[in-house]
Short mmCIF file of C-alpha atoms in Angstrom, two decimals:
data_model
loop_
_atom_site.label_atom_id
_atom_site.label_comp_id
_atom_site.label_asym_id
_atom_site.label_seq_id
_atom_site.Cartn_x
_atom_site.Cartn_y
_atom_site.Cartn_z
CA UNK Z 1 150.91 157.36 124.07
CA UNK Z 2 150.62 156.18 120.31
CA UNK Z 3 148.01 154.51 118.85
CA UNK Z 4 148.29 151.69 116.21
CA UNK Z 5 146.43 150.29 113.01
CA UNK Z 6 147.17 146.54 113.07
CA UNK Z 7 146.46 143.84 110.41
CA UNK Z 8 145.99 140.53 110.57
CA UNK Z 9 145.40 138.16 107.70
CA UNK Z 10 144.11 134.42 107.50
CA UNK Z 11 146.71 132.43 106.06
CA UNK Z 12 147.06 128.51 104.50
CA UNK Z 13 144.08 126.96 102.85
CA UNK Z 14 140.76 125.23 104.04
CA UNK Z 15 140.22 124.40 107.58
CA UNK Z 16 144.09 125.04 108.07
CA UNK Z 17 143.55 128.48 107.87
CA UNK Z 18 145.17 130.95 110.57
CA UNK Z 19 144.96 134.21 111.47
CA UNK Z 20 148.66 136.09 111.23
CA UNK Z 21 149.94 139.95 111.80
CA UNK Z 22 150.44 140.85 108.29
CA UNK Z 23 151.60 145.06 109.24
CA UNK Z 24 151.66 147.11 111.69
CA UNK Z 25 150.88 150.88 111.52
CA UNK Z 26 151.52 153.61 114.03
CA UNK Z 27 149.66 157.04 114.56
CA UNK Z 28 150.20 159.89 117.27
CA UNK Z 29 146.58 160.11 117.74
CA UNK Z 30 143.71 158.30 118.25
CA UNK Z 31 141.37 160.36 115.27
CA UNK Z 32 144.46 159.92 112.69
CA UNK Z 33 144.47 156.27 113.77
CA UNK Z 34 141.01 155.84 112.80
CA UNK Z 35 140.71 157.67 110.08
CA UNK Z 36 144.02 155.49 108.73
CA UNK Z 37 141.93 152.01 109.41
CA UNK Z 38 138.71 152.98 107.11
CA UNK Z 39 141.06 154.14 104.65
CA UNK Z 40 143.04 150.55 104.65
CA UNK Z 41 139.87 148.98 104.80
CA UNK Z 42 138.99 149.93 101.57
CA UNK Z 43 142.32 150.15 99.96
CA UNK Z 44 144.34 147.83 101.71
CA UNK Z 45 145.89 144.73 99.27
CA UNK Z 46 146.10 141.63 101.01
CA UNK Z 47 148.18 138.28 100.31
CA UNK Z 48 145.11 136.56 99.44
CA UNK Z 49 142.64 136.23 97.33
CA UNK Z 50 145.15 136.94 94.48
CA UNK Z 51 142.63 138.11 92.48
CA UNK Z 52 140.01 140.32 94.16
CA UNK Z 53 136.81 140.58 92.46
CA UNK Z 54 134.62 142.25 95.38
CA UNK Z 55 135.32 143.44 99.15
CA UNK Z 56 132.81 143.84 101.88
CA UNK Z 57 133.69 146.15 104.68
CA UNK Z 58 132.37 145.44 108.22
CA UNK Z 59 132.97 148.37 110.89
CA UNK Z 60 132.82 147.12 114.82
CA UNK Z 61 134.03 147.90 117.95
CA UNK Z 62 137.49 149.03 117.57
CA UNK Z 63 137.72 147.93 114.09
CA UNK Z 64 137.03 146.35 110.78
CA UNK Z 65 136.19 142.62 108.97
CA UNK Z 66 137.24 143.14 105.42
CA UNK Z 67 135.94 139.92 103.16
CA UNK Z 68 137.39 140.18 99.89
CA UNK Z 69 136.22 137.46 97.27
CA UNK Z 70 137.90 136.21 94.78
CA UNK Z 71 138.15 134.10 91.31
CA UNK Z 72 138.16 130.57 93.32
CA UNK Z 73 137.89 131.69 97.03
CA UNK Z 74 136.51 134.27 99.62
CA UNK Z 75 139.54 135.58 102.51
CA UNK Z 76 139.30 137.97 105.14
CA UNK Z 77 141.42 140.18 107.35
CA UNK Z 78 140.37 142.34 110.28
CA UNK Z 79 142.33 146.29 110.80
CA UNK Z 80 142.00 146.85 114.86
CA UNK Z 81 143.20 150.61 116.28
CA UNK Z 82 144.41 149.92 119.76
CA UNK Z 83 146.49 151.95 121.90
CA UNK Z 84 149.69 151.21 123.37
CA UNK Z 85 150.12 151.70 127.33
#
């Protein structure tokens, strides 16, 4: 069994925003896994805003919401540890 960090990003603009897997990370253990997603929460670049100005990290089940604002614009992306089977 491996466990995985996976990100996914919102892409396009406005209401034609989607959601899209942006990387994928793998981990032999669950506690490295984890470990591996707060880090990338906090650390992690993504495509968009270009310019980050301030990031808010939101832990859940399983997970994280990153919302990073920037100059014009507010994104988000979301780092969920899952295990393969």
């Amino acid at each position: 069994m491996s466990w995985w960090v996976v990100v996914e990003e919102q892409r396009g603009a406005g209401e034609g925003r989607n959601w899209s897997l942006s990387e994928t990370f793998p981990y032999d253990d669950r506690a490295t896994a984890e470990a591996e997603a707060e880090r990338l929460a906090r650390e992690y670049q993504p495509a968009y805003p270009w310019s980050p100005k301030a990031r808010k990290v939101l832990r859940g089940p399983g997970g994280y919401l990153v919302i990073v604002e920037g100059r014009t614009s507010t994104f988000h992306f979301r780092l969920s540890v899952l295990e393969e089977i």
